[in-house]
GROMACS .gro file of C-alpha atoms in nm:
model
  262
    1UNK     CA    1   4.994  -0.889   6.044
    2UNK     CA    2   5.242  -1.164   6.132
    3UNK     CA    3   5.218  -1.073   6.502
    4UNK     CA    4   4.840  -1.097   6.520
    5UNK     CA    5   4.618  -1.401   6.545
    6UNK     CA    6   4.593  -1.593   6.212
    7UNK     CA    7   4.220  -1.517   6.196
    8UNK     CA    8   4.300  -1.150   6.135
    9UNK     CA    9   4.483  -1.237   5.812
   10UNK     CA   10   4.179  -1.426   5.685
   11UNK     CA   11   3.951  -1.142   5.791
   12UNK     CA   12   4.171  -0.900   5.596
   13UNK     CA   13   4.107  -1.085   5.271
   14UNK     CA   14   3.739  -1.124   5.353
   15UNK     CA   15   3.718  -0.747   5.402
   16UNK     CA   16   3.877  -0.691   5.062
   17UNK     CA   17   3.594  -0.886   4.902
   18UNK     CA   18   3.323  -0.730   5.117
   19UNK     CA   19   3.409  -0.387   4.977
   20UNK     CA   20   3.231  -0.485   4.656
   21UNK     CA   21   2.955  -0.693   4.815
   22UNK     CA   22   2.705  -0.417   4.902
   23UNK     CA   23   2.737  -0.236   4.565
   24UNK     CA   24   2.696  -0.570   4.386
   25UNK     CA   25   2.383  -0.661   4.583
   26UNK     CA   26   2.234  -0.320   4.514
   27UNK     CA   27   2.322  -0.359   4.148
   28UNK     CA   28   2.149  -0.698   4.138
   29UNK     CA   29   1.840  -0.548   4.296
   30UNK     CA   30   1.827  -0.269   4.040
   31UNK     CA   31   1.909  -0.498   3.748
   32UNK     CA   32   1.990  -0.391   3.394
   33UNK     CA   33   1.791  -0.172   3.157
   34UNK     CA   34   1.707   0.053   3.450
   35UNK     CA   35   1.877   0.388   3.422
   36UNK     CA   36   1.744   0.552   3.736
   37UNK     CA   37   2.005   0.649   3.995
   38UNK     CA   38   1.869   0.442   4.286
   39UNK     CA   39   2.196   0.254   4.330
   40UNK     CA   40   2.398   0.575   4.339
   41UNK     CA   41   2.167   0.722   4.600
   42UNK     CA   42   2.188   0.407   4.813
   43UNK     CA   43   2.568   0.403   4.790
   44UNK     CA   44   2.576   0.769   4.890
   45UNK     CA   45   2.376   0.688   5.204
   46UNK     CA   46   2.600   0.389   5.283
   47UNK     CA   47   2.912   0.603   5.254
   48UNK     CA   48   2.760   0.869   5.481
   49UNK     CA   49   2.676   0.603   5.740
   50UNK     CA   50   3.028   0.463   5.719
   51UNK     CA   51   3.174   0.811   5.762
   52UNK     CA   52   3.004   0.872   6.097
   53UNK     CA   53   3.206   0.619   6.305
   54UNK     CA   54   3.531   0.753   6.163
   55UNK     CA   55   3.431   1.109   6.251
   56UNK     CA   56   3.341   1.007   6.607
   57UNK     CA   57   3.667   0.817   6.645
   58UNK     CA   58   3.866   1.112   6.510
   59UNK     CA   59   3.704   1.351   6.756
   60UNK     CA   60   3.763   1.113   7.045
   61UNK     CA   61   4.131   1.091   6.961
   62UNK     CA   62   4.152   1.470   6.962
   63UNK     CA   63   3.997   1.493   7.309
   64UNK     CA   64   4.204   1.208   7.451
   65UNK     CA   65   4.561   1.233   7.565
   66UNK     CA   66   4.652   0.870   7.620
   67UNK     CA   67   5.012   0.772   7.650
   68UNK     CA   68   5.064   0.435   7.488
   69UNK     CA   69   5.357   0.245   7.624
   70UNK     CA   70   5.460  -0.109   7.686
   71UNK     CA   71   5.371  -0.093   8.054
   72UNK     CA   72   5.009   0.000   7.995
   73UNK     CA   73   4.798  -0.296   8.119
   74UNK     CA   74   4.512  -0.197   7.888
   75UNK     CA   75   4.710  -0.285   7.578
   76UNK     CA   76   4.636  -0.634   7.455
   77UNK     CA   77   4.901  -0.823   7.269
   78UNK     CA   78   4.825  -1.104   7.029
   79UNK     CA   79   5.180  -1.230   7.013
   80UNK     CA   80   5.129  -1.494   7.278
   81UNK     CA   81   4.782  -1.605   7.170
   82UNK     CA   82   4.909  -1.926   7.016
   83UNK     CA   83   5.121  -2.166   7.221
   84UNK     CA   84   5.460  -2.238   7.072
   85UNK     CA   85   5.390  -2.610   7.079
   86UNK     CA   86   5.090  -2.565   6.847
   87UNK     CA   87   5.273  -2.355   6.586
   88UNK     CA   88   5.303  -2.558   6.262
   89UNK     CA   89   5.639  -2.621   6.109
   90UNK     CA   90   5.766  -2.393   5.836
   91UNK     CA   91   5.715  -2.494   5.476
   92UNK     CA   92   6.004  -2.667   5.306
   93UNK     CA   93   6.186  -2.514   5.012
   94UNK     CA   94   5.980  -2.696   4.749
   95UNK     CA   95   5.654  -2.625   4.930
   96UNK     CA   96   5.746  -2.260   4.974
   97UNK     CA   97   5.831  -2.227   4.605
   98UNK     CA   98   5.498  -2.385   4.507
   99UNK     CA   99   5.299  -2.157   4.737
  100UNK     CA  100   5.467  -1.843   4.605
  101UNK     CA  101   5.438  -1.942   4.238
  102UNK     CA  102   5.078  -2.053   4.283
  103UNK     CA  103   5.004  -1.721   4.457
  104UNK     CA  104   5.143  -1.534   4.158
  105UNK     CA  105   4.948  -1.752   3.914
  106UNK     CA  106   4.616  -1.716   4.095
  107UNK     CA  107   4.650  -1.339   4.126
  108UNK     CA  108   4.759  -1.308   3.761
  109UNK     CA  109   4.434  -1.476   3.663
  110UNK     CA  110   4.224  -1.296   3.922
  111UNK     CA  111   4.349  -0.940   3.883
  112UNK     CA  112   4.498  -0.936   3.533
  113UNK     CA  113   4.344  -1.189   3.298
  114UNK     CA  114   3.979  -1.238   3.398
  115UNK     CA  115   3.913  -0.868   3.448
  116UNK     CA  116   4.061  -0.792   3.105
  117UNK     CA  117   3.858  -1.038   2.897
  118UNK     CA  118   3.539  -1.088   3.099
  119UNK     CA  119   3.349  -0.826   2.904
  120UNK     CA  120   3.438  -0.997   2.574
  121UNK     CA  121   3.328  -1.334   2.712
  122UNK     CA  122   2.990  -1.216   2.842
  123UNK     CA  123   2.864  -0.912   2.651
  124UNK     CA  124   2.846  -1.114   2.332
  125UNK     CA  125   2.551  -1.303   2.480
  126UNK     CA  126   2.360  -1.021   2.646
  127UNK     CA  127   2.387  -0.727   2.879
  128UNK     CA  128   2.223  -0.938   3.148
  129UNK     CA  129   2.491  -1.206   3.111
  130UNK     CA  130   2.765  -0.951   3.170
  131UNK     CA  131   2.573  -0.796   3.457
  132UNK     CA  132   2.517  -1.125   3.640
  133UNK     CA  133   2.868  -1.255   3.575
  134UNK     CA  134   3.034  -0.946   3.721
  135UNK     CA  135   2.802  -0.878   4.013
  136UNK     CA  136   2.766  -1.241   4.121
  137UNK     CA  137   3.143  -1.282   4.104
  138UNK     CA  138   3.175  -0.992   4.346
  139UNK     CA  139   2.924  -1.164   4.574
  140UNK     CA  140   3.098  -1.503   4.554
  141UNK     CA  141   3.447  -1.361   4.613
  142UNK     CA  142   3.406  -1.274   4.985
  143UNK     CA  143   3.222  -1.602   5.040
  144UNK     CA  144   3.518  -1.790   4.895
  145UNK     CA  145   3.752  -1.603   5.128
  146UNK     CA  146   3.527  -1.670   5.427
  147UNK     CA  147   3.520  -2.042   5.345
  148UNK     CA  148   3.878  -2.070   5.469
  149UNK     CA  149   3.753  -2.032   5.827
  150UNK     CA  150   3.571  -2.366   5.794
  151UNK     CA  151   3.755  -2.560   5.524
  152UNK     CA  152   4.133  -2.557   5.557
  153UNK     CA  153   4.320  -2.758   5.297
  154UNK     CA  154   4.688  -2.806   5.375
  155UNK     CA  155   4.760  -3.082   5.125
  156UNK     CA  156   4.979  -2.952   4.843
  157UNK     CA  157   4.843  -3.202   4.584
  158UNK     CA  158   4.485  -3.097   4.658
  159UNK     CA  159   4.579  -2.729   4.638
  160UNK     CA  160   4.754  -2.799   4.308
  161UNK     CA  161   4.435  -2.960   4.175
  162UNK     CA  162   4.226  -2.661   4.288
  163UNK     CA  163   4.475  -2.427   4.122
  164UNK     CA  164   4.443  -2.632   3.802
  165UNK     CA  165   4.063  -2.609   3.824
  166UNK     CA  166   4.081  -2.230   3.862
  167UNK     CA  167   4.315  -2.217   3.562
  168UNK     CA  168   4.069  -2.425   3.357
  169UNK     CA  169   3.785  -2.189   3.450
  170UNK     CA  170   4.002  -1.894   3.348
  171UNK     CA  171   4.092  -2.069   3.022
  172UNK     CA  172   3.722  -2.117   2.944
  173UNK     CA  173   3.664  -1.743   2.996
  174UNK     CA  174   3.956  -1.666   2.762
  175UNK     CA  175   3.818  -1.910   2.503
  176UNK     CA  176   3.473  -1.752   2.517
  177UNK     CA  177   3.633  -1.409   2.477
  178UNK     CA  178   3.836  -1.531   2.179
  179UNK     CA  179   3.517  -1.658   2.012
  180UNK     CA  180   3.352  -1.318   2.036
  181UNK     CA  181   3.148  -1.201   1.849
  182UNK     CA  182   3.046  -1.563   1.780
  183UNK     CA  183   2.855  -1.783   2.024
  184UNK     CA  184   2.990  -2.108   2.162
  185UNK     CA  185   2.788  -2.404   2.030
  186UNK     CA  186   2.598  -2.142   1.827
  187UNK     CA  187   2.365  -2.108   2.128
  188UNK     CA  188   2.304  -1.793   2.325
  189UNK     CA  189   2.154  -1.978   2.621
  190UNK     CA  190   2.437  -2.229   2.649
  191UNK     CA  191   2.703  -1.964   2.607
  192UNK     CA  192   2.541  -1.740   2.867
  193UNK     CA  193   2.522  -2.024   3.120
  194UNK     CA  194   2.883  -2.131   3.058
  195UNK     CA  195   3.020  -1.778   3.083
  196UNK     CA  196   2.838  -1.704   3.410
  197UNK     CA  197   2.927  -2.042   3.563
  198UNK     CA  198   3.294  -2.017   3.468
  199UNK     CA  199   3.311  -1.663   3.609
  200UNK     CA  200   3.161  -1.773   3.940
  201UNK     CA  201   3.383  -2.081   3.970
  202UNK     CA  202   3.694  -1.880   3.889
  203UNK     CA  203   3.606  -1.606   4.139
  204UNK     CA  204   3.533  -1.853   4.420
  205UNK     CA  205   3.848  -2.060   4.364
  206UNK     CA  206   4.072  -1.759   4.321
  207UNK     CA  207   3.949  -1.600   4.645
  208UNK     CA  208   3.977  -1.921   4.846
  209UNK     CA  209   4.321  -2.011   4.713
  210UNK     CA  210   4.458  -1.663   4.772
  211UNK     CA  211   4.357  -1.677   5.139
  212UNK     CA  212   4.473  -2.037   5.182
  213UNK     CA  213   4.816  -1.970   5.030
  214UNK     CA  214   4.866  -1.664   5.252
  215UNK     CA  215   4.761  -1.861   5.561
  216UNK     CA  216   5.007  -2.141   5.484
  217UNK     CA  217   5.288  -1.896   5.416
  218UNK     CA  218   5.224  -1.732   5.751
  219UNK     CA  219   5.275  -2.054   5.946
  220UNK     CA  220   5.601  -2.153   6.108
  221UNK     CA  221   5.910  -1.941   6.151
  222UNK     CA  222   6.007  -1.623   5.964
  223UNK     CA  223   5.645  -1.508   5.937
  224UNK     CA  224   5.735  -1.150   5.855
  225UNK     CA  225   5.957  -1.235   5.558
  226UNK     CA  226   5.714  -1.497   5.427
  227UNK     CA  227   5.420  -1.256   5.437
  228UNK     CA  228   5.634  -0.992   5.269
  229UNK     CA  229   5.711  -1.227   4.981
  230UNK     CA  230   5.347  -1.334   4.971
  231UNK     CA  231   5.246  -0.972   4.912
  232UNK     CA  232   5.529  -0.928   4.663
  233UNK     CA  233   5.420  -1.228   4.457
  234UNK     CA  234   5.058  -1.110   4.468
  235UNK     CA  235   5.169  -0.786   4.304
  236UNK     CA  236   5.410  -0.963   4.067
  237UNK     CA  237   5.138  -1.199   3.949
  238UNK     CA  238   4.889  -0.917   3.901
  239UNK     CA  239   5.147  -0.718   3.705
  240UNK     CA  240   5.243  -1.010   3.480
  241UNK     CA  241   4.879  -1.093   3.406
  242UNK     CA  242   4.799  -0.733   3.316
  243UNK     CA  243   5.122  -0.693   3.115
  244UNK     CA  244   5.038  -1.000   2.907
  245UNK     CA  245   4.679  -0.904   2.839
  246UNK     CA  246   4.740  -0.538   2.756
  247UNK     CA  247   4.918  -0.592   2.421
  248UNK     CA  248   4.689  -0.882   2.330
  249UNK     CA  249   4.384  -0.657   2.364
  250UNK     CA  250   4.507  -0.309   2.276
  251UNK     CA  251   4.795  -0.374   2.034
  252UNK     CA  252   4.729  -0.697   1.848
  253UNK     CA  253   4.347  -0.675   1.882
  254UNK     CA  254   4.301  -1.047   1.938
  255UNK     CA  255   3.964  -0.996   2.105
  256UNK     CA  256   3.666  -0.835   1.934
  257UNK     CA  257   3.356  -0.687   2.089
  258UNK     CA  258   3.013  -0.799   1.981
  259UNK     CA  259   2.803  -0.551   1.781
  260UNK     CA  260   2.560  -0.354   1.990
  261UNK     CA  261   2.270  -0.452   1.762
  262UNK     CA  262   2.259  -0.815   1.663
   0.00000   0.00000   0.00000
């Protein structure tokens, strides 16, 4: 990935979010309280359609006997797509440390914390609240990743503020989950709106920051090692977030589900 054009790295993260976009849109169309299997049938058709190009490509590779080598003029290389004069300077030690730690923090919230407590923060208000919070978050996530193509923030203070905002949104979700089975402000409408809004804000900021941090880490020299540590800290953050939430939920039972009939 370090040898390709930077746009491919952004497209990689956009593709990760798009994997849940079509199922989420179909789920929104079907809605809740509808137990017919229309969504499953639609997903089955989508998977069959997606399987056809792979089958064609596989058969073409069987019939072809190309010899790929460095002297083949048909091979396009992206290594020289960016002039050396336009390559940004590498991040300093302090900036690099911030980017890696912020990457771990954002992914801990995104993959470990929010996914663990979101059901407690939303189901207490209604099934529709949970449904819209989860599905709309999956819709917003690829949009947040795609935003990096148009809005590129390189200022560390601004990125720190955005990271703080994403942490606040995550903290609100945790607070709503801790209140369960009680409503915030003793209002179902207010609690439902706050839980959905905080979920959407957290999903958008987490997706955008993850792509932006990876793009900044890729710049300058030593791209390969920086991207390696970017991926490592993504996994480290996700692991720490999940490791923290697991005993809180399953051992110490700090979060309680709302009764099915209220």
